[in-house]
Short mmCIF file of N, CA and C in Angstrom, two decimals:
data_model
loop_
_atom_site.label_atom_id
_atom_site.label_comp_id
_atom_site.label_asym_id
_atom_site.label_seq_id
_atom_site.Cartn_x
_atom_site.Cartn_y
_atom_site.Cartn_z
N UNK A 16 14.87 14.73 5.49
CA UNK A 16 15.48 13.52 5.95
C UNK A 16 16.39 12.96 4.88
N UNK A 17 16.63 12.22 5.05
CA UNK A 17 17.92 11.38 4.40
C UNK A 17 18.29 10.06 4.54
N UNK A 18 18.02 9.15 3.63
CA UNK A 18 18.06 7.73 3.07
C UNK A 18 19.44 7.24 2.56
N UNK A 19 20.11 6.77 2.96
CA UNK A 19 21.50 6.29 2.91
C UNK A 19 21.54 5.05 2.74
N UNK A 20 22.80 4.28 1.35
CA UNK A 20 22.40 2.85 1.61
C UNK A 20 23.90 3.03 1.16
N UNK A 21 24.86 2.02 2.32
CA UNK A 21 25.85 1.74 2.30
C UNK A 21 26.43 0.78 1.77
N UNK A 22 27.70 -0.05 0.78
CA UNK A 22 28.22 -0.94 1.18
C UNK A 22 29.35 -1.13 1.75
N UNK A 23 29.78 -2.23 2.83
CA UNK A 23 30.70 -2.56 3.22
C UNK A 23 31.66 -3.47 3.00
N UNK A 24 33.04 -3.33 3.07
CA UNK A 24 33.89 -4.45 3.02
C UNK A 24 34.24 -5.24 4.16
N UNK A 25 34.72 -6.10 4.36
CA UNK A 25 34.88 -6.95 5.22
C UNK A 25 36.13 -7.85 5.11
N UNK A 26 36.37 -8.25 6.67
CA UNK A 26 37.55 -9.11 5.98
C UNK A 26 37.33 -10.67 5.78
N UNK A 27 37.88 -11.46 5.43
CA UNK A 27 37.82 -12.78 4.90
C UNK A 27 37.25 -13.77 6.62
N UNK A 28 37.46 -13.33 7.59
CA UNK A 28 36.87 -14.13 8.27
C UNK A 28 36.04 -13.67 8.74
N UNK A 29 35.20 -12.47 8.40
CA UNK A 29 33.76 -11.68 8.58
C UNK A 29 32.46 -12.70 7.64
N UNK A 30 33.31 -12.50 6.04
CA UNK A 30 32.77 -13.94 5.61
C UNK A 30 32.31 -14.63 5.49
N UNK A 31 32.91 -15.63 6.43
CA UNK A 31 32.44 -17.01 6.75
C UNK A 31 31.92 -16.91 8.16
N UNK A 32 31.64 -15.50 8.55
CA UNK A 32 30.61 -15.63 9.96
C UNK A 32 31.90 -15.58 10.86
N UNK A 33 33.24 -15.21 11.01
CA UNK A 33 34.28 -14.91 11.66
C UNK A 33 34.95 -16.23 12.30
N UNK A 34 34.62 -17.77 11.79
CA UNK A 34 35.23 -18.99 12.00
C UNK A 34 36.25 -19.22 11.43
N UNK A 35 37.03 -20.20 11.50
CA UNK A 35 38.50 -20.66 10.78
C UNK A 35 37.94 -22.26 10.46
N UNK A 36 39.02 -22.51 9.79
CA UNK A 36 38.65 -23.93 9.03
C UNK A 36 39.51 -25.11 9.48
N UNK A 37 39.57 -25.63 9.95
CA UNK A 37 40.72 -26.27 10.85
C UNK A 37 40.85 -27.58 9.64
N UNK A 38 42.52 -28.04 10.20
CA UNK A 38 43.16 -29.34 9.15
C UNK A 38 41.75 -30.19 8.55
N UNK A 39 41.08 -30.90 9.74
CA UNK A 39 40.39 -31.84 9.05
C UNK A 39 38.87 -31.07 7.96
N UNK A 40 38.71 -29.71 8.03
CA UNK A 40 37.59 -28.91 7.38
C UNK A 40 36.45 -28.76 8.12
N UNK A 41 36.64 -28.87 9.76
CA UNK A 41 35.85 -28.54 10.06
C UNK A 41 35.78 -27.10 10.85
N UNK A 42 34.21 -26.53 10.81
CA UNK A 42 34.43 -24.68 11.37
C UNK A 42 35.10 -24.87 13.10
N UNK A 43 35.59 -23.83 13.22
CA UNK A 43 35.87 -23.55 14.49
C UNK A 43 36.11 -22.11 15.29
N UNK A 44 35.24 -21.68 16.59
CA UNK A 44 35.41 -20.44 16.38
C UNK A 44 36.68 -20.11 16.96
N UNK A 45 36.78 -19.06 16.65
CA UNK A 45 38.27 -18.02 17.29
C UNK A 45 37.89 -17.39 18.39
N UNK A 46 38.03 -18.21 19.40
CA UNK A 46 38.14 -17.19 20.94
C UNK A 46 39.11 -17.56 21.72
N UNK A 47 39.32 -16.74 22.67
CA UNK A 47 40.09 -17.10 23.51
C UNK A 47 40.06 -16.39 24.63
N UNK A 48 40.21 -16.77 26.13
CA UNK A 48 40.33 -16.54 27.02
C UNK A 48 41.32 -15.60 27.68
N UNK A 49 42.29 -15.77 26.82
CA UNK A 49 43.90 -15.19 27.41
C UNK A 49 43.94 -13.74 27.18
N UNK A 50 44.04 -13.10 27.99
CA UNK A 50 44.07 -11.34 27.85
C UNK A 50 44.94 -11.01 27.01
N UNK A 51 46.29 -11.53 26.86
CA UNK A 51 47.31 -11.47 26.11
C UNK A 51 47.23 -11.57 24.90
N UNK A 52 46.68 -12.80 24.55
CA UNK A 52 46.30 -13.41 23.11
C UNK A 52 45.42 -12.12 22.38
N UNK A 53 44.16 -11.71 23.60
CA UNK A 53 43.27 -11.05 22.71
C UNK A 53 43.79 -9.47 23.15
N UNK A 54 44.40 -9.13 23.47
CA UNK A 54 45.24 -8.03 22.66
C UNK A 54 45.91 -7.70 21.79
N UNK A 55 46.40 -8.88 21.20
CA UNK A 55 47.69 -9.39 20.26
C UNK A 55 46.78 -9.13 18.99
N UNK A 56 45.41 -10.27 18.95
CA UNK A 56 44.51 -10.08 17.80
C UNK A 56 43.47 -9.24 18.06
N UNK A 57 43.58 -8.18 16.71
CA UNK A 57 42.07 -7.47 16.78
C UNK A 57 41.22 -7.94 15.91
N UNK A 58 40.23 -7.40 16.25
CA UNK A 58 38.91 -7.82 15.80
C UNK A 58 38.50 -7.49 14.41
N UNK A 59 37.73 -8.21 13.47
CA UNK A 59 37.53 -7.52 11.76
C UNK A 59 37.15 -6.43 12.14
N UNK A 60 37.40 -5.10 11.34
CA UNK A 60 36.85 -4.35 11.22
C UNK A 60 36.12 -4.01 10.00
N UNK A 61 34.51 -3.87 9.86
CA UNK A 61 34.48 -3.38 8.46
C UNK A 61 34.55 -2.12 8.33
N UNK A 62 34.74 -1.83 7.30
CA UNK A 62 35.80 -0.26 6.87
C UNK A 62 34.32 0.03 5.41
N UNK A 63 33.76 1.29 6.18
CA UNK A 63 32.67 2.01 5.20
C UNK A 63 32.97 3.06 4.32
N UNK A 64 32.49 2.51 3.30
CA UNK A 64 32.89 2.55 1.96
C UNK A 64 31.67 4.28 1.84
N UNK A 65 32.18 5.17 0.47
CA UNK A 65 31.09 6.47 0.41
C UNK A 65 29.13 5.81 -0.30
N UNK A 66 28.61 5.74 0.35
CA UNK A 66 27.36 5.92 0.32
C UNK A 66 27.05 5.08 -1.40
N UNK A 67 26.34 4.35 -1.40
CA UNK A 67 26.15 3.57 -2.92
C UNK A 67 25.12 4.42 -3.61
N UNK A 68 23.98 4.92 -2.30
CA UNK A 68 22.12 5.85 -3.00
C UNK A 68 22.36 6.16 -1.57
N UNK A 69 21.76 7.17 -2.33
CA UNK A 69 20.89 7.69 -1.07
C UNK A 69 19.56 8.86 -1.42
N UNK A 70 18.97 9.17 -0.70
CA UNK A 70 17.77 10.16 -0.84
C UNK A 70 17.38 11.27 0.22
N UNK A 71 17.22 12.26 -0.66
CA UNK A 71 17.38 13.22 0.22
C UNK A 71 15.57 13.62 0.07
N UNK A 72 14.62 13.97 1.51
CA UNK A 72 13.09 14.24 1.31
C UNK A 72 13.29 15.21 2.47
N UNK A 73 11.67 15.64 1.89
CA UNK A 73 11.12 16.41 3.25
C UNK A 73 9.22 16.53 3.42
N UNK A 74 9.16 16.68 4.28
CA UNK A 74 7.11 16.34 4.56
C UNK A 74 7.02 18.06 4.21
N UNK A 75 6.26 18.36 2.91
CA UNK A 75 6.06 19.49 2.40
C UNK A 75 4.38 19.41 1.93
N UNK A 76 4.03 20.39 1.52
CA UNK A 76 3.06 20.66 1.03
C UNK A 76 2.97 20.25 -0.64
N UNK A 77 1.81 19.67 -1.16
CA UNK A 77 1.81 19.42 -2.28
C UNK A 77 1.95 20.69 -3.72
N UNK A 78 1.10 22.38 -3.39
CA UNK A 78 1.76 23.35 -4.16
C UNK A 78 1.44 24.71 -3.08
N UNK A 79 2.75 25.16 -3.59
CA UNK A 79 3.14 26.36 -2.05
C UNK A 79 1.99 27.73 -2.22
N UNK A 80 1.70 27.54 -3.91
CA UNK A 80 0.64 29.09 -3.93
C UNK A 80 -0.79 28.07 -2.86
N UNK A 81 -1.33 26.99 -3.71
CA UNK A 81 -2.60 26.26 -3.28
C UNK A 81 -2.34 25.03 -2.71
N UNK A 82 -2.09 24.79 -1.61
CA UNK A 82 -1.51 23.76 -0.22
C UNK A 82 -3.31 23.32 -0.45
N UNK A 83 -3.05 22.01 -1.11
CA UNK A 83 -4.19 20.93 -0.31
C UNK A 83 -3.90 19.68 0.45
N UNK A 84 -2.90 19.14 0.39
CA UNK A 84 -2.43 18.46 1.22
C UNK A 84 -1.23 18.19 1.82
N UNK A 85 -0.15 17.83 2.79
CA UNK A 85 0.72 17.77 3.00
C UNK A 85 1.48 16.30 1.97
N UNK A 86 2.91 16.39 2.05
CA UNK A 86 3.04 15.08 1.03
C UNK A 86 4.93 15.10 1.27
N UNK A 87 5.17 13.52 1.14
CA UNK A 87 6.48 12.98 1.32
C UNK A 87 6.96 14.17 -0.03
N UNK A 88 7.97 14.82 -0.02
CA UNK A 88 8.73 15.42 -1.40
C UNK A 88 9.90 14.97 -1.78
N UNK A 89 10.30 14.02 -2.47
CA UNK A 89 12.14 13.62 -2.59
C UNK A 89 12.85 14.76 -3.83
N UNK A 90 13.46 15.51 -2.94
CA UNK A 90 14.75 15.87 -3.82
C UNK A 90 15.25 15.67 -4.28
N UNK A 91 16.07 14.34 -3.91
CA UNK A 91 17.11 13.82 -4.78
C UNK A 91 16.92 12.36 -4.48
N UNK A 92 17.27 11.64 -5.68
CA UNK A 92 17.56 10.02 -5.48
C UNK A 92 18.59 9.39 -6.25
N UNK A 93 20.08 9.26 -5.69
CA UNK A 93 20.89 9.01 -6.19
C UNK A 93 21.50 7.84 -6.26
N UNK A 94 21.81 7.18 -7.19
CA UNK A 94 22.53 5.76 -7.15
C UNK A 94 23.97 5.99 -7.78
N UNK A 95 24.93 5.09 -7.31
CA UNK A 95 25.80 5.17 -8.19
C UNK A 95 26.03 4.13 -9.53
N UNK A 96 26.60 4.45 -10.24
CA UNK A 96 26.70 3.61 -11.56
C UNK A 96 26.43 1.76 -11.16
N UNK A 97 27.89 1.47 -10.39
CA UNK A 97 27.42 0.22 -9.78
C UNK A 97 26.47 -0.72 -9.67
N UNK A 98 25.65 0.19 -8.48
CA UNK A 98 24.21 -0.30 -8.24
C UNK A 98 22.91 -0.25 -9.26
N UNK A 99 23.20 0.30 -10.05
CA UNK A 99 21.97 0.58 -10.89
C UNK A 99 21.76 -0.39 -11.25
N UNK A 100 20.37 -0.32 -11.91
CA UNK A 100 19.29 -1.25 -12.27
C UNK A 100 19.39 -2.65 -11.68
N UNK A 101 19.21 -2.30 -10.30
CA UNK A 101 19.57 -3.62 -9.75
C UNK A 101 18.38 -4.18 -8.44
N UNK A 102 17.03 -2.95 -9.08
CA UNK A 102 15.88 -2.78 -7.94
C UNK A 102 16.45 -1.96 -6.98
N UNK A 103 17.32 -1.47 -6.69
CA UNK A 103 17.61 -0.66 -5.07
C UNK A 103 16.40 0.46 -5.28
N UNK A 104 17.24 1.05 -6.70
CA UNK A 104 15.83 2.57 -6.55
C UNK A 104 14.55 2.21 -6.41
N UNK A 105 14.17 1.59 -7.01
CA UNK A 105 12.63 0.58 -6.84
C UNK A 105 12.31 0.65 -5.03
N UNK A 106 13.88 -0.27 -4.54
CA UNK A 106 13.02 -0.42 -2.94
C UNK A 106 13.11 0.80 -2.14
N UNK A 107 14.18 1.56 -2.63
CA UNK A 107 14.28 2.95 -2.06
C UNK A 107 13.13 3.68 -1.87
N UNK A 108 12.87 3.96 -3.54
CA UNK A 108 11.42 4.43 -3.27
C UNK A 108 9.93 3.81 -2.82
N UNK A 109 10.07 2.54 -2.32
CA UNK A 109 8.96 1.72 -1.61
C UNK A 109 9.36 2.20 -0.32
N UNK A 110 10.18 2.09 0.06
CA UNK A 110 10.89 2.90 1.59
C UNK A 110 9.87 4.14 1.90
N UNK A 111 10.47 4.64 1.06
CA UNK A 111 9.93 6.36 0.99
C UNK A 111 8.59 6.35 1.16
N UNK A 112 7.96 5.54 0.28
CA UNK A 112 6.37 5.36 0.48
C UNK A 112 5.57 4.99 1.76
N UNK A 113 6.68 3.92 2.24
CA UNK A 113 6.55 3.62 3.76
C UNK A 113 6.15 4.48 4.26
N UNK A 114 7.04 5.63 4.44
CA UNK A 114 7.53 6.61 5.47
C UNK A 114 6.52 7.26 5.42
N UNK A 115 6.20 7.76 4.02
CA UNK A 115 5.11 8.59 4.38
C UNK A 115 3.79 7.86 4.84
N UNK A 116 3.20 6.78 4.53
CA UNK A 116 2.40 6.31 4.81
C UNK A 116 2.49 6.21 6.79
N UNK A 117 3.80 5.80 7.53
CA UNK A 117 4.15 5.73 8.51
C UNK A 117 3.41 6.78 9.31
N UNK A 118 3.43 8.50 8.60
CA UNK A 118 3.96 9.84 9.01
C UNK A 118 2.22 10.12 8.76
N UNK A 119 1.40 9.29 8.22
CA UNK A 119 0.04 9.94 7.86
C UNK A 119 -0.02 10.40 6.79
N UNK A 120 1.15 10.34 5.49
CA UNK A 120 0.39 10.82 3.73
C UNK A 120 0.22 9.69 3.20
N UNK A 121 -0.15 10.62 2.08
CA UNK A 121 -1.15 9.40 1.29
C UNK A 121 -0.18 10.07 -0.06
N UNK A 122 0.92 10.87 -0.21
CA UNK A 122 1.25 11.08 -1.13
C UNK A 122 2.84 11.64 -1.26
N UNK A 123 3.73 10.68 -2.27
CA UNK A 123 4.84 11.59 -2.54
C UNK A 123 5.19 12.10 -3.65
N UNK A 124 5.93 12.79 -4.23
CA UNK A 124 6.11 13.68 -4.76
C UNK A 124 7.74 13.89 -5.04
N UNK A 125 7.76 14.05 -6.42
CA UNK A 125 8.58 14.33 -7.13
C UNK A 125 9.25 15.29 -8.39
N UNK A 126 9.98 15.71 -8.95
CA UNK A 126 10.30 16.34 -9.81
C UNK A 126 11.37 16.25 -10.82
N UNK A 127 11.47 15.67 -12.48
CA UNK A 127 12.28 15.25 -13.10
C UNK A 127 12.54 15.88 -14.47
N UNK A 128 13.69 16.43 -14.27
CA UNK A 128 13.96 17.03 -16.10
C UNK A 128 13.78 16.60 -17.45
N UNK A 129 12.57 16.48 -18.03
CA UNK A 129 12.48 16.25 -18.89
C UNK A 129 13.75 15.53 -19.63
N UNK A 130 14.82 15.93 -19.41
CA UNK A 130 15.75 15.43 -20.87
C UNK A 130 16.60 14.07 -19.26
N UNK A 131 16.10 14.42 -18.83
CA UNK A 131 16.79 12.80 -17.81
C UNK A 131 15.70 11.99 -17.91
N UNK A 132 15.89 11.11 -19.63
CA UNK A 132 14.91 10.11 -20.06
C UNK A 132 15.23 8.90 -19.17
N UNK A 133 16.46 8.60 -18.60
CA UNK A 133 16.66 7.65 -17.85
C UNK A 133 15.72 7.40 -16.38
N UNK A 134 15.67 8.54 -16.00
CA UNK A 134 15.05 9.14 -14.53
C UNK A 134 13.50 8.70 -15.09
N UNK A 135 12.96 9.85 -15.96
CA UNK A 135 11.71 9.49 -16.25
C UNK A 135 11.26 8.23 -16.93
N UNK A 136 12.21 7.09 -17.52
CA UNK A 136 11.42 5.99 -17.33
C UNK A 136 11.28 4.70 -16.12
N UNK A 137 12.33 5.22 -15.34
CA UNK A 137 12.57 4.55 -14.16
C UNK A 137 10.87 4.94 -13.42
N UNK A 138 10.68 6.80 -12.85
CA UNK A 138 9.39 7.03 -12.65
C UNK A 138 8.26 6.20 -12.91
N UNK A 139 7.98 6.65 -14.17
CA UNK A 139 7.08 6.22 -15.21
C UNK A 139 6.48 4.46 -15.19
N UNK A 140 7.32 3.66 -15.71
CA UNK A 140 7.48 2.56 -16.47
C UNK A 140 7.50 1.44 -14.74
N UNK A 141 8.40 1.81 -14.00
CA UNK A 141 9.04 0.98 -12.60
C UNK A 141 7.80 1.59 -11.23
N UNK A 142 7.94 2.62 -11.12
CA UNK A 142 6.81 3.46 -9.96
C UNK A 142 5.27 3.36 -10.54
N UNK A 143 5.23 3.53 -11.88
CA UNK A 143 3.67 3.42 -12.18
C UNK A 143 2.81 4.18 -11.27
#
């Protein structure tokens, strides 16, 4: 499976909840009745941006020679520079925990290169 966390842009009257601000400052919405009118204006579009994290798992066995239990496995958990240390990986992997808990395990599972001290204290120190 696969865990995707997007952000989006938006335009300036997405915003403020898609209202206008009229002379005296007060909100007002933008509709209109007229077929004409609302062909003329389109609608915000938000425009999706490439993927901020995401995680890539699968419901595997805990070891392939001696299988004792089945277990969430994440492959990969990627953030981009941006987002980091900003809790996402934290809730990402509470997600994940969900899932498996959702799916009937009681266990996930991971794998980290020793020399990605960054990775392993995120593990370590944040997952406990």
């Amino acid at each position: 499976g696969m865990l995707m966390v997007y952000s989006t842009q938006s335009t300036a009257a997405d915003a403020d909840g898609g209202s206008a601000a009229t002379d005296d400052g007060a909100a007002s919405e933008a509709t209109s009745t007229d077929a004409s009118a609302a062909e003329e204006t389109e609608a915000p579009v938000a425009v999706r941006a490439p993927p901020s994290a995401f995680a890539h798992f699968r419901f595997e066995v805990d070891d392939e020679d001696e299988p004792t239990e089945a277990v969430l496995y994440v492959y990969e958990l990627q953030l981009s520079e941006p987002v980091r240390r900003q809790g996402l990986g934290q809730h990402m992997m509470m997600v994940l925990e969900a899932t498996a808990r959702h799916v009937g395990l009681s266990k996930v599972m991971l794998t980290v290169f020793k020399t990605n001290t960054a990775a392993m204290d995120f593990y370590l120190r944040k997952m406990g």
